[in-house]
Every structure is written in C-alpha cells, then in structure tokens.
PDB file of C-alpha atoms in Angstrom:
ATOM      1  CA  MET A  15      95.353  95.800  71.576  1.00  0.00           C
ATOM      2  CA  LYS A  16      98.072  96.508  68.993  1.00  0.00           C
ATOM      3  CA  PRO A  17     101.083  98.515  70.203  1.00  0.00           C
ATOM      4  CA  ALA A  18     100.363 101.425  67.866  1.00  0.00           C
ATOM      5  CA  ALA A  19      96.787 101.680  69.109  1.00  0.00           C
ATOM      6  CA  LEU A  20      97.859 101.603  72.760  1.00  0.00           C
ATOM      7  CA  LEU A  21     100.465 104.297  72.152  1.00  0.00           C
ATOM      8  CA  ALA A  22      97.878 106.502  70.465  1.00  0.00           C
ATOM      9  CA  ILE A  23      95.616 106.177  73.481  1.00  0.00           C
ATOM     10  CA  LEU A  24      98.407 107.044  75.901  1.00  0.00           C
ATOM     11  CA  LEU A  25      99.639 110.037  73.927  1.00  0.00           C
ATOM     12  CA  ALA A  26      96.152 111.505  73.746  1.00  0.00           C
ATOM     13  CA  GLY A  27      96.397 112.818  77.351  1.00  0.00           C
ATOM     14  CA  VAL A  28      96.871 116.527  78.007  1.00  0.00           C
ATOM     15  CA  LEU A  29      98.423 118.514  80.859  1.00  0.00           C
ATOM     16  CA  SER A  30      95.077 120.100  81.678  1.00  0.00           C
ATOM     17  CA  SER A  31      93.732 116.715  82.694  1.00  0.00           C
ATOM     18  CA  PRO A  32      92.275 116.246  86.202  1.00  0.00           C
ATOM     19  CA  PHE A  33      95.449 114.364  87.180  1.00  0.00           C
ATOM     20  CA  ALA A  34      97.497 117.569  86.912  1.00  0.00           C
ATOM     21  CA  ALA A  35      95.489 119.559  89.435  1.00  0.00           C
ATOM     22  CA  ASN A  36      93.610 117.634  92.082  1.00  0.00           C
ATOM     23  CA  ALA A  37      90.828 119.768  93.527  1.00  0.00           C
ATOM     24  CA  GLN A  38      91.509 118.151  96.901  1.00  0.00           C
ATOM     25  CA  ASP A  39      94.786 120.052  97.223  1.00  0.00           C
ATOM     26  CA  GLY A  40      94.735 123.177  99.347  1.00  0.00           C
ATOM     27  CA  PRO A  41      95.790 126.760  98.504  1.00  0.00           C
ATOM     28  CA  ARG A  42      99.271 127.703  99.664  1.00  0.00           C
ATOM     29  CA  SER A  43      98.210 131.157 100.894  1.00  0.00           C
ATOM     30  CA  LYS A  44      96.162 129.667 103.746  1.00  0.00           C
ATOM     31  CA  LEU A  45      99.017 127.721 105.319  1.00  0.00           C
ATOM     32  CA  PRO A  46     100.679 129.217 108.394  1.00  0.00           C
ATOM     33  CA  PRO A  47     104.482 129.662 108.242  1.00  0.00           C
ATOM     34  CA  PRO A  48     106.276 126.384 109.015  1.00  0.00           C
ATOM     35  CA  ASP A  49     108.670 126.064 111.930  1.00  0.00           C
ATOM     36  CA  PHE A  50     111.298 124.892 109.432  1.00  0.00           C
ATOM     37  CA  ALA A  51     111.033 125.972 105.793  1.00  0.00           C
ATOM     38  CA  ASN A  52     112.713 124.440 102.737  1.00  0.00           C
ATOM     39  CA  VAL A  53     114.838 121.998 104.695  1.00  0.00           C
ATOM     40  CA  SER A  54     117.067 120.135 102.223  1.00  0.00           C
ATOM     41  CA  TYR A  55     116.776 116.354 102.373  1.00  0.00           C
ATOM     42  CA  GLY A  56     118.750 115.667  99.175  1.00  0.00           C
ATOM     43  CA  PRO A  57     120.993 117.257  96.527  1.00  0.00           C
ATOM     44  CA  HIS A  58     118.350 118.484  94.064  1.00  0.00           C
ATOM     45  CA  ALA A  59     116.702 121.920  94.310  1.00  0.00           C
ATOM     46  CA  ARG A  60     113.307 120.222  94.740  1.00  0.00           C
ATOM     47  CA  ASN A  61     114.568 117.961  97.537  1.00  0.00           C
ATOM     48  CA  VAL A  62     113.140 120.248 100.220  1.00  0.00           C
ATOM     49  CA  MET A  63     110.466 120.022 102.889  1.00  0.00           C
ATOM     50  CA  ASP A  64     108.560 122.252 105.301  1.00  0.00           C
ATOM     51  CA  VAL A  65     107.894 121.183 108.901  1.00  0.00           C
ATOM     52  CA  TRP A  66     105.232 122.277 111.376  1.00  0.00           C
ATOM     53  CA  LEU A  67     105.984 121.083 114.917  1.00  0.00           C
ATOM     54  CA  ALA A  68     103.209 119.893 117.201  1.00  0.00           C
ATOM     55  CA  LYS A  69     103.204 121.330 120.715  1.00  0.00           C
ATOM     56  CA  SER A  70     104.143 118.214 122.646  1.00  0.00           C
ATOM     57  CA  ALA A  71     106.392 117.502 125.622  1.00  0.00           C
ATOM     58  CA  LYS A  72     106.850 113.950 124.355  1.00  0.00           C
ATOM     59  CA  PRO A  73     108.015 112.896 120.887  1.00  0.00           C
ATOM     60  CA  ALA A  74     105.071 113.413 118.525  1.00  0.00           C
ATOM     61  CA  PRO A  75     103.863 111.237 115.670  1.00  0.00           C
ATOM     62  CA  LEU A  76     104.691 112.507 112.167  1.00  0.00           C
ATOM     63  CA  LEU A  77     102.461 113.040 109.143  1.00  0.00           C
ATOM     64  CA  LEU A  78     104.386 113.431 105.861  1.00  0.00           C
ATOM     65  CA  TYR A  79     102.629 114.925 102.817  1.00  0.00           C
ATOM     66  CA  PHE A  80     103.404 114.380  99.102  1.00  0.00           C
ATOM     67  CA  HIS A  81     101.648 116.627  96.580  1.00  0.00           C
ATOM     68  CA  GLY A  82      99.769 115.673  93.426  1.00  0.00           C
ATOM     69  CA  GLY A  83     100.292 116.914  89.889  1.00  0.00           C
ATOM     70  CA  GLY A  84     100.751 113.904  87.622  1.00  0.00           C
ATOM     71  CA  PHE A  85     104.443 113.598  88.576  1.00  0.00           C
ATOM     72  CA  ARG A  86     104.991 116.682  86.387  1.00  0.00           C
ATOM     73  CA  ALA A  87     103.737 119.561  88.554  1.00  0.00           C
ATOM     74  CA  GLY A  88     102.674 120.457  92.093  1.00  0.00           C
ATOM     75  CA  ASP A  89     104.188 121.818  95.261  1.00  0.00           C
ATOM     76  CA  LYS A  90     104.417 121.038  98.974  1.00  0.00           C
ATOM     77  CA  GLY A  91     102.440 124.222  99.602  1.00  0.00           C
ATOM     78  CA  ASN A  92      99.344 122.416  98.319  1.00  0.00           C
ATOM     79  CA  LEU A  93      98.970 120.701 101.672  1.00  0.00           C
ATOM     80  CA  TRP A  94      95.374 120.979 102.885  1.00  0.00           C
ATOM     81  CA  PRO A  95      95.135 123.734 105.551  1.00  0.00           C
ATOM     82  CA  ALA A  96      92.356 121.797 107.321  1.00  0.00           C
ATOM     83  CA  VAL A  97      94.508 118.650 107.497  1.00  0.00           C
ATOM     84  CA  LEU A  98      97.407 120.656 108.920  1.00  0.00           C
ATOM     85  CA  ARG A  99      95.120 122.275 111.495  1.00  0.00           C
ATOM     86  CA  GLU A 100      93.496 118.974 112.520  1.00  0.00           C
ATOM     87  CA  ALA A 101      96.827 117.160 112.762  1.00  0.00           C
ATOM     88  CA  LEU A 102      98.583 119.825 114.829  1.00  0.00           C
ATOM     89  CA  GLY A 103      95.530 120.014 117.079  1.00  0.00           C
ATOM     90  CA  ALA A 104      95.824 116.279 117.652  1.00  0.00           C
ATOM     91  CA  GLY A 105      99.489 116.569 118.597  1.00  0.00           C
ATOM     92  CA  ILE A 106     100.849 115.303 115.261  1.00  0.00           C
ATOM     93  CA  THR A 107     103.845 117.022 113.661  1.00  0.00           C
ATOM     94  CA  VAL A 108     103.400 117.640 109.925  1.00  0.00           C
ATOM     95  CA  ALA A 109     105.947 117.787 107.102  1.00  0.00           C
ATOM     96  CA  ALA A 110     105.352 118.469 103.400  1.00  0.00           C
ATOM     97  CA  ALA A 111     107.940 117.529 100.770  1.00  0.00           C
ATOM     98  CA  ASN A 112     108.656 118.424  97.174  1.00  0.00           C
ATOM     99  CA  TYR A 113     110.250 115.898  94.833  1.00  0.00           C
ATOM    100  CA  ARG A 114     111.760 115.892  91.353  1.00  0.00           C
ATOM    101  CA  LEU A 115     109.346 115.979  88.426  1.00  0.00           C
ATOM    102  CA  SER A 116     109.102 114.535  84.931  1.00  0.00           C
ATOM    103  CA  PRO A 117     110.562 114.956  82.373  1.00  0.00           C
ATOM    104  CA  ASP A 118     113.680 115.699  84.437  1.00  0.00           C
ATOM    105  CA  VAL A 119     113.256 112.345  86.155  1.00  0.00           C
ATOM    106  CA  SER A 120     111.298 109.185  85.416  1.00  0.00           C
ATOM    107  CA  PHE A 121     110.210 106.197  87.504  1.00  0.00           C
ATOM    108  CA  PRO A 122     111.432 105.370  90.117  1.00  0.00           C
ATOM    109  CA  GLY A 123     112.980 108.792  90.707  1.00  0.00           C
ATOM    110  CA  HIS A 124     109.826 110.448  92.062  1.00  0.00           C
ATOM    111  CA  TYR A 125     109.219 107.614  94.497  1.00  0.00           C
ATOM    112  CA  MET A 126     112.808 107.420  95.671  1.00  0.00           C
ATOM    113  CA  ASP A 127     112.926 111.144  96.416  1.00  0.00           C
ATOM    114  CA  CYS A 128     109.873 110.766  98.630  1.00  0.00           C
ATOM    115  CA  ALA A 129     111.306 107.709 100.333  1.00  0.00           C
ATOM    116  CA  ARG A 130     114.443 109.748 101.028  1.00  0.00           C
ATOM    117  CA  ALA A 131     112.302 112.547 102.502  1.00  0.00           C
ATOM    118  CA  LEU A 132     110.744 109.998 104.866  1.00  0.00           C
ATOM    119  CA  GLN A 133     114.151 108.676 105.882  1.00  0.00           C
ATOM    120  CA  PHE A 134     115.455 112.215 106.422  1.00  0.00           C
ATOM    121  CA  ALA A 135     112.491 113.057 108.653  1.00  0.00           C
ATOM    122  CA  ARG A 136     113.150 109.938 110.733  1.00  0.00           C
ATOM    123  CA  HIS A 137     116.831 110.852 110.943  1.00  0.00           C
ATOM    124  CA  SER A 138     115.738 114.281 112.271  1.00  0.00           C
ATOM    125  CA  ALA A 139     113.522 112.734 114.955  1.00  0.00           C
ATOM    126  CA  LYS A 140     115.495 114.075 117.890  1.00  0.00           C
ATOM    127  CA  ALA A 141     115.819 117.601 116.473  1.00  0.00           C
ATOM    128  CA  TRP A 142     112.113 117.763 115.593  1.00  0.00           C
ATOM    129  CA  ASN A 143     110.817 115.875 118.679  1.00  0.00           C
ATOM    130  CA  ILE A 144     109.355 113.097 116.489  1.00  0.00           C
ATOM    131  CA  ASP A 145     108.524 109.536 117.458  1.00  0.00           C
ATOM    132  CA  PRO A 146     110.064 107.594 114.533  1.00  0.00           C
ATOM    133  CA  ALA A 147     107.884 104.569 115.314  1.00  0.00           C
ATOM    134  CA  ARG A 148     104.685 106.516 114.544  1.00  0.00           C
ATOM    135  CA  VAL A 149     104.737 107.900 111.006  1.00  0.00           C
ATOM    136  CA  ALA A 150     101.886 108.268 108.511  1.00  0.00           C
ATOM    137  CA  LEU A 151     101.944 109.245 104.846  1.00  0.00           C
ATOM    138  CA  ILE A 152      99.339 111.438 103.163  1.00  0.00           C
ATOM    139  CA  GLY A 153      98.969 112.654  99.597  1.00  0.00           C
ATOM    140  CA  SER A 154      96.680 113.405  96.701  1.00  0.00           C
ATOM    141  CA  SER A 155      96.721 111.852  93.237  1.00  0.00           C
ATOM    142  CA  ALA A 156     100.373 111.252  92.300  1.00  0.00           C
ATOM    143  CA  GLY A 157     101.322 111.943  95.911  1.00  0.00           C
ATOM    144  CA  ALA A 158      98.712 109.404  96.996  1.00  0.00           C
ATOM    145  CA  GLY A 159     100.091 106.743  94.685  1.00  0.00           C
ATOM    146  CA  THR A 160     103.586 107.548  95.902  1.00  0.00           C
ATOM    147  CA  SER A 161     102.441 107.163  99.505  1.00  0.00           C
ATOM    148  CA  LEU A 162     100.934 103.761  98.730  1.00  0.00           C
ATOM    149  CA  TRP A 163     104.024 102.595  96.843  1.00  0.00           C
ATOM    150  CA  ILE A 164     106.334 103.446  99.739  1.00  0.00           C
ATOM    151  CA  ALA A 165     103.942 101.973 102.315  1.00  0.00           C
ATOM    152  CA  PHE A 166     103.539  98.667 100.480  1.00  0.00           C
ATOM    153  CA  HIS A 167     107.134  98.274  99.309  1.00  0.00           C
ATOM    154  CA  ASP A 168     109.605  96.286 101.369  1.00  0.00           C
ATOM    155  CA  ASP A 169     111.707  98.474 103.627  1.00  0.00           C
ATOM    156  CA  LEU A 170     114.055 100.573 101.492  1.00  0.00           C
ATOM    157  CA  ALA A 171     116.546 101.078 104.319  1.00  0.00           C
ATOM    158  CA  ASP A 172     120.134 100.258 103.390  1.00  0.00           C
ATOM    159  CA  ARG A 173     121.512  99.051 106.706  1.00  0.00           C
ATOM    160  CA  GLU A 174     125.060  98.822 105.314  1.00  0.00           C
ATOM    161  CA  SER A 175     125.170 102.349 103.922  1.00  0.00           C
ATOM    162  CA  ASP A 176     127.725 104.909 105.076  1.00  0.00           C
ATOM    163  CA  ASP A 177     124.903 107.461 104.838  1.00  0.00           C
ATOM    164  CA  PRO A 178     122.965 107.517 108.139  1.00  0.00           C
ATOM    165  CA  VAL A 179     119.841 108.811 106.377  1.00  0.00           C
ATOM    166  CA  ALA A 180     119.830 105.857 103.979  1.00  0.00           C
ATOM    167  CA  ARG A 181     119.917 103.496 106.964  1.00  0.00           C
ATOM    168  CA  GLU A 182     116.536 104.760 108.206  1.00  0.00           C
ATOM    169  CA  SER A 183     113.384 102.672 107.697  1.00  0.00           C
ATOM    170  CA  THR A 184     110.641 103.518 105.193  1.00  0.00           C
ATOM    171  CA  ARG A 185     107.933 101.489 106.935  1.00  0.00           C
ATOM    172  CA  VAL A 186     104.940 103.465 108.228  1.00  0.00           C
ATOM    173  CA  SER A 187     101.977 103.126 110.595  1.00  0.00           C
ATOM    174  CA  CYS A 188      99.179 104.039 108.173  1.00  0.00           C
ATOM    175  CA  VAL A 189      98.339 105.919 104.977  1.00  0.00           C
ATOM    176  CA  VAL A 190      95.675 108.540 104.232  1.00  0.00           C
ATOM    177  CA  VAL A 191      95.113 109.419 100.570  1.00  0.00           C
ATOM    178  CA  ALA A 192      92.818 111.410  98.279  1.00  0.00           C
ATOM    179  CA  GLY A 193      92.173 110.475  94.663  1.00  0.00           C
ATOM    180  CA  ALA A 194      94.658 107.614  94.861  1.00  0.00           C
ATOM    181  CA  GLN A 195      95.715 105.265  92.090  1.00  0.00           C
ATOM    182  CA  PRO A 196      96.836 101.834  93.329  1.00  0.00           C
ATOM    183  CA  THR A 197      98.342 101.193  89.886  1.00  0.00           C
ATOM    184  CA  TYR A 198      99.755 103.231  87.019  1.00  0.00           C
ATOM    185  CA  ASP A 199      99.356 100.430  84.497  1.00  0.00           C
ATOM    186  CA  PRO A 200      97.182 101.941  81.719  1.00  0.00           C
ATOM    187  CA  ARG A 201      95.771  98.503  80.902  1.00  0.00           C
ATOM    188  CA  VAL A 202      94.450  98.040  84.444  1.00  0.00           C
ATOM    189  CA  ILE A 203      93.278 101.636  84.705  1.00  0.00           C
ATOM    190  CA  ARG A 204      91.263 101.138  81.516  1.00  0.00           C
ATOM    191  CA  GLU A 205      89.501  98.138  83.042  1.00  0.00           C
ATOM    192  CA  VAL A 206      88.893  99.710  86.444  1.00  0.00           C
ATOM    193  CA  ALA A 207      88.340 103.429  85.742  1.00  0.00           C
ATOM    194  CA  GLY A 208      87.582 103.590  82.026  1.00  0.00           C
ATOM    195  CA  GLU A 209      89.085 104.308  78.644  1.00  0.00           C
ATOM    196  CA  ALA A 210      89.423 108.069  79.183  1.00  0.00           C
ATOM    197  CA  ALA A 211      91.452 107.616  82.368  1.00  0.00           C
ATOM    198  CA  SER A 212      93.921 105.360  80.571  1.00  0.00           C
ATOM    199  CA  ARG A 213      94.664 108.122  78.057  1.00  0.00           C
ATOM    200  CA  HIS A 214      96.373 110.336  80.612  1.00  0.00           C
ATOM    201  CA  GLN A 215      99.652 111.818  79.427  1.00  0.00           C
ATOM    202  CA  ALA A 216     101.253 111.240  82.836  1.00  0.00           C
ATOM    203  CA  LEU A 217     101.042 107.499  82.206  1.00  0.00           C
ATOM    204  CA  VAL A 218     103.648 108.018  79.491  1.00  0.00           C
ATOM    205  CA  SER A 219     105.810 110.782  80.936  1.00  0.00           C
ATOM    206  CA  MET A 220     106.304 109.167  84.354  1.00  0.00           C
ATOM    207  CA  TYR A 221     108.053 106.202  82.714  1.00  0.00           C
ATOM    208  CA  GLY A 222     110.165 108.125  80.209  1.00  0.00           C
ATOM    209  CA  LEU A 223     108.953 105.830  77.431  1.00  0.00           C
ATOM    210  CA  LYS A 224     109.841 106.492  73.806  1.00  0.00           C
ATOM    211  CA  PRO A 225     107.360 106.302  70.907  1.00  0.00           C
ATOM    212  CA  GLY A 226     106.648 102.662  70.160  1.00  0.00           C
ATOM    213  CA  GLU A 227     107.491 101.423  73.676  1.00  0.00           C
ATOM    214  CA  ALA A 228     104.071 101.738  75.343  1.00  0.00           C
ATOM    215  CA  ASP A 229     103.185  98.076  74.776  1.00  0.00           C
ATOM    216  CA  SER A 230     106.713  96.695  74.935  1.00  0.00           C
ATOM    217  CA  GLU A 231     108.172  94.199  77.388  1.00  0.00           C
ATOM    218  CA  LYS A 232     110.102  97.091  78.929  1.00  0.00           C
ATOM    219  CA  ALA A 233     106.895  99.080  79.474  1.00  0.00           C
ATOM    220  CA  HIS A 234     105.028  96.124  80.968  1.00  0.00           C
ATOM    221  CA  ARG A 235     107.890  95.564  83.407  1.00  0.00           C
ATOM    222  CA  LEU A 236     107.835  99.229  84.443  1.00  0.00           C
ATOM    223  CA  TYR A 237     104.040  99.192  84.834  1.00  0.00           C
ATOM    224  CA  GLY A 238     104.341  96.366  87.327  1.00  0.00           C
ATOM    225  CA  GLN A 239     107.252  97.902  89.210  1.00  0.00           C
ATOM    226  CA  ALA A 240     105.505 101.284  89.544  1.00  0.00           C
ATOM    227  CA  ALA A 241     102.167  99.878  90.744  1.00  0.00           C
ATOM    228  CA  PRO A 242     101.805 100.155  94.529  1.00  0.00           C
ATOM    229  CA  ILE A 243      99.522  97.129  94.593  1.00  0.00           C
ATOM    230  CA  THR A 244     102.329  94.943  93.173  1.00  0.00           C
ATOM    231  CA  TYR A 245     104.025  95.042  96.577  1.00  0.00           C
ATOM    232  CA  LEU A 246     100.968  94.597  98.805  1.00  0.00           C
ATOM    233  CA  THR A 247     101.493  91.906 101.470  1.00  0.00           C
ATOM    234  CA  LYS A 248      99.697  91.016 104.682  1.00  0.00           C
ATOM    235  CA  ASP A 249     102.153  92.968 106.870  1.00  0.00           C
ATOM    236  CA  ASP A 250     101.420  96.310 105.179  1.00  0.00           C
ATOM    237  CA  PRO A 251      99.757  99.293 106.902  1.00  0.00           C
ATOM    238  CA  PRO A 252      96.052 100.253 106.841  1.00  0.00           C
ATOM    239  CA  VAL A 253      94.717 102.824 104.374  1.00  0.00           C
ATOM    240  CA  TYR A 254      92.014 105.505 104.392  1.00  0.00           C
ATOM    241  CA  ALA A 255      91.187 106.457 100.781  1.00  0.00           C
ATOM    242  CA  TYR A 256      88.947 109.415  99.899  1.00  0.00           C
ATOM    243  CA  TYR A 257      87.394 110.247  96.512  1.00  0.00           C
ATOM    244  CA  THR A 258      85.368 113.086  95.051  1.00  0.00           C
ATOM    245  CA  GLU A 259      84.956 112.118  91.372  1.00  0.00           C
ATOM    246  CA  PRO A 260      81.431 110.912  90.470  1.00  0.00           C
ATOM    247  CA  LYS A 261      80.772 107.222  91.034  1.00  0.00           C
ATOM    248  CA  THR A 262      79.147 106.850  87.623  1.00  0.00           C
ATOM    249  CA  ALA A 263      80.910 105.302  84.642  1.00  0.00           C
ATOM    250  CA  VAL A 264      83.007 107.659  82.518  1.00  0.00           C
ATOM    251  CA  PRO A 265      82.088 107.681  78.790  1.00  0.00           C
ATOM    252  CA  PRO A 266      85.010 106.588  76.579  1.00  0.00           C
ATOM    253  CA  SER A 267      84.679 109.840  74.622  1.00  0.00           C
ATOM    254  CA  SER A 268      85.412 111.950  77.726  1.00  0.00           C
ATOM    255  CA  ARG A 269      88.407 114.258  77.881  1.00  0.00           C
ATOM    256  CA  ALA A 270      91.695 112.392  78.286  1.00  0.00           C
ATOM    257  CA  GLY A 271      92.448 111.757  81.932  1.00  0.00           C
ATOM    258  CA  THR A 272      88.835 111.899  83.127  1.00  0.00           C
ATOM    259  CA  GLY A 273      88.380 109.161  85.697  1.00  0.00           C
ATOM    260  CA  ILE A 274      92.005 109.059  86.874  1.00  0.00           C
ATOM    261  CA  HIS A 275      90.654 109.728  90.394  1.00  0.00           C
ATOM    262  CA  HIS A 276      87.602 107.477  89.991  1.00  0.00           C
ATOM    263  CA  PRO A 277      86.383 105.803  93.206  1.00  0.00           C
ATOM    264  CA  ASN A 278      86.525 102.442  91.431  1.00  0.00           C
ATOM    265  CA  LEU A 279      90.288 102.677  91.899  1.00  0.00           C
ATOM    266  CA  GLY A 280      89.718 102.825  95.648  1.00  0.00           C
ATOM    267  CA  LEU A 281      87.403  99.830  95.498  1.00  0.00           C
ATOM    268  CA  TYR A 282      90.029  97.963  93.473  1.00  0.00           C
ATOM    269  CA  LEU A 283      92.551  98.699  96.238  1.00  0.00           C
ATOM    270  CA  LYS A 284      90.098  97.676  98.953  1.00  0.00           C
ATOM    271  CA  LYS A 285      89.346  94.353  97.265  1.00  0.00           C
ATOM    272  CA  HIS A 286      93.027  93.439  97.362  1.00  0.00           C
ATOM    273  CA  MET A 287      93.530  94.689 100.923  1.00  0.00           C
ATOM    274  CA  ASP A 288      90.390  92.933 102.179  1.00  0.00           C
ATOM    275  CA  ALA A 289      91.757  89.674 100.780  1.00  0.00           C
ATOM    276  CA  LEU A 290      94.754  90.079 103.102  1.00  0.00           C
ATOM    277  CA  ASN A 291      92.655  91.248 106.075  1.00  0.00           C
ATOM    278  CA  ILE A 292      94.258  94.704 106.046  1.00  0.00           C
ATOM    279  CA  GLU A 293      91.995  97.597 106.994  1.00  0.00           C
ATOM    280  CA  CYS A 294      91.051  99.746 104.002  1.00  0.00           C
ATOM    281  CA  VAL A 295      88.404 102.457 104.332  1.00  0.00           C
ATOM    282  CA  VAL A 296      87.084 103.918 101.064  1.00  0.00           C
ATOM    283  CA  ALA A 297      85.091 107.123 101.577  1.00  0.00           C
ATOM    284  CA  HIS A 298      83.338 109.401  99.088  1.00  0.00           C
ATOM    285  CA  LYS A 299      82.459 113.061  99.388  1.00  0.00           C
ATOM    286  CA  SER A 300      78.924 112.446  98.126  1.00  0.00           C
ATOM    287  CA  ASP A 301      78.241 110.241 101.155  1.00  0.00           C
ATOM    288  CA  GLY A 302      78.972 113.106 103.536  1.00  0.00           C
ATOM    289  CA  HIS A 303      82.491 112.110 104.509  1.00  0.00           C
ATOM    290  CA  ASN A 304      84.881 114.804 105.750  1.00  0.00           C
ATOM    291  CA  PHE A 305      88.409 114.084 104.548  1.00  0.00           C
ATOM    292  CA  PRO A 306      90.458 116.230 106.984  1.00  0.00           C
ATOM    293  CA  ALA A 307      88.535 115.170 110.093  1.00  0.00           C
ATOM    294  CA  GLU A 308      88.217 111.490 109.196  1.00  0.00           C
ATOM    295  CA  GLY A 309      91.727 111.222 107.813  1.00  0.00           C
ATOM    296  CA  VAL A 310      93.297 112.613 110.974  1.00  0.00           C
ATOM    297  CA  ALA A 311      90.980 110.473 113.139  1.00  0.00           C
ATOM    298  CA  PHE A 312      92.236 107.433 111.203  1.00  0.00           C
ATOM    299  CA  MET A 313      95.829 108.417 111.975  1.00  0.00           C
ATOM    300  CA  LYS A 314      95.062 109.004 115.646  1.00  0.00           C
ATOM    301  CA  LYS A 315      93.573 105.535 115.860  1.00  0.00           C
ATOM    302  CA  HIS A 316      96.675 103.914 114.415  1.00  0.00           C
ATOM    303  CA  PHE A 317      99.051 106.146 116.374  1.00  0.00           C
ATOM    304  CA  GLY A 318      97.310 105.141 119.588  1.00  0.00           C
ATOM    305  CA  LEU A 319      96.295 108.717 120.399  1.00  0.00           C
TER     306      LEU A 319
END
C-alpha cells in the first residue's frame, strides 16, 4: 500500500471508537475505598495507584491493573468490581495504576510508566504485605496490551541504578486480559482483525507520528518495538485472554476502530504462544465464560493458591 493511502486509513479513526471505552471496564462508583489511595509511584500527576490489601497473615500475591482507553483516556477507577471482589476473596492484594496519556506522551512512555508502577509495588512489598515473587498483571484494551508488553519483554530492572525502585524486577507470574491486542502494528491488525480495526486513531497517536510518517522506516521500527508479541520467548508467563466482540468478520466499511478487540487477535496470540508451549487460554463471552471468576481462578492456579 502507498504511504499516502496508509496514512489516510490511520487518520480515519475517531475518539468514539470502541478502543476508547472498553465495555469490559467497570464503573468507578461500585469500587470500595482502597486501603491506600493515589499513592505516587513517579513524578507525573498521573503516576498514582490505589491499593486494596488482602486479609492475609502471610505475604499475599499481587494483582496489578492497567486501564484501557486507547492510550489517550481511562482511569484506574475502571477496575472491574467483580475482579476486585474475587481477588480479595482469594487472598490476592489488588492495585490499580494510572499512567501518562497521549498526546502528552508517546510510545514507550505509557508502557514505561506501567513498568515503573510494577517496580514500585514490588519495592513496597514489605509495607503492603506482598509476596514479590507472585505478581500478575491484568488490563483491558490498551491496558491489556501494556500488560502483555511488560510480561513478554526482558526484565526492565536496572540492577546498577541508584534508584531502588528501578532495581526491582518486571517479570510476572501470569497475565489476565480483556480485549487484548498482541500487536499495535496497523498492517498486522488489518490482516488479523480487519480493515476497520486498522483505521483506529490510537494507532497514530500512541506513536506520536507526523503526517507522512505512517509507512516510514521510523514507523515500521516503532510498530515492531511496541508489539508485545515481538518479545515473546519460551520463558514468558501464561495468559488468559477474554473477548466479547462478535466472532464474525468485520465489514471494511464499518466505523473506524471496529474490531480492535476482535477475538481473532486472541487467536493470533495463542498461535504464537502454542508454538512455544506456553499456556494461553482464549475465552469468549458468547461461549458462557465468566471473566472475573475464570480470570482470578487462572491467577490462583499460577500463584499456587
């Protein structure tokens, strides 16, 4: 495809697309007050997290949530109330983090904020009665992709840093995601999820690309670097991936962004994980799967609970 044509497709996305508001997110009003609210894990105003402590005499596993919103919107308060309830009932401490958004920041800023939140939580293990060896990531849409990217990436710990938080590991036990994208390469998304999905505006804004750069060498390099699946290796953690969008093909004429949570993206992830003999469960709402119950059960299995 010519660069001008690809750019036109990418710029056709709109903020009202499904990527901007994942129906799997929960309403803030139903969440109980956290034990620690708006704990700062970094210098930016959005570098904050809430923490709900599990009632446990021993250090508890941790579940860390990243919200969706196309890397341009969203809030930690969108954590699913049912997931919080199930996790706390299973003896798992839960944290939910905000991160910087586009256009104020572009790739890899969103990811690195979330990695920092994970490191900060590990650094707070003693204060929060957390077992730093048992940590899971959970998220929807952009938060799901972020969770996968961190989980598959080599450890981001800087062992030589003067900052004790930066020395903490970013490796995790497992990942539970809803509406996840294993890649943010519009060319791959077009092949896997359809033409309409590849026209999502977030696929431009997350990279900070300028007009004319969408099919450039710079863009192709960023697409690869931002794709979680780029980093997938046989030592990476298992994944439970849940989808609610219809399984049917999305017509090319559909509204821009339609299909960005298509279950084919989960199957694409599973194909690559199966090839490395890594557990990957892809579940769909239409088949009667219950995301909060099954997602927490998946964590319990890999936490040894």
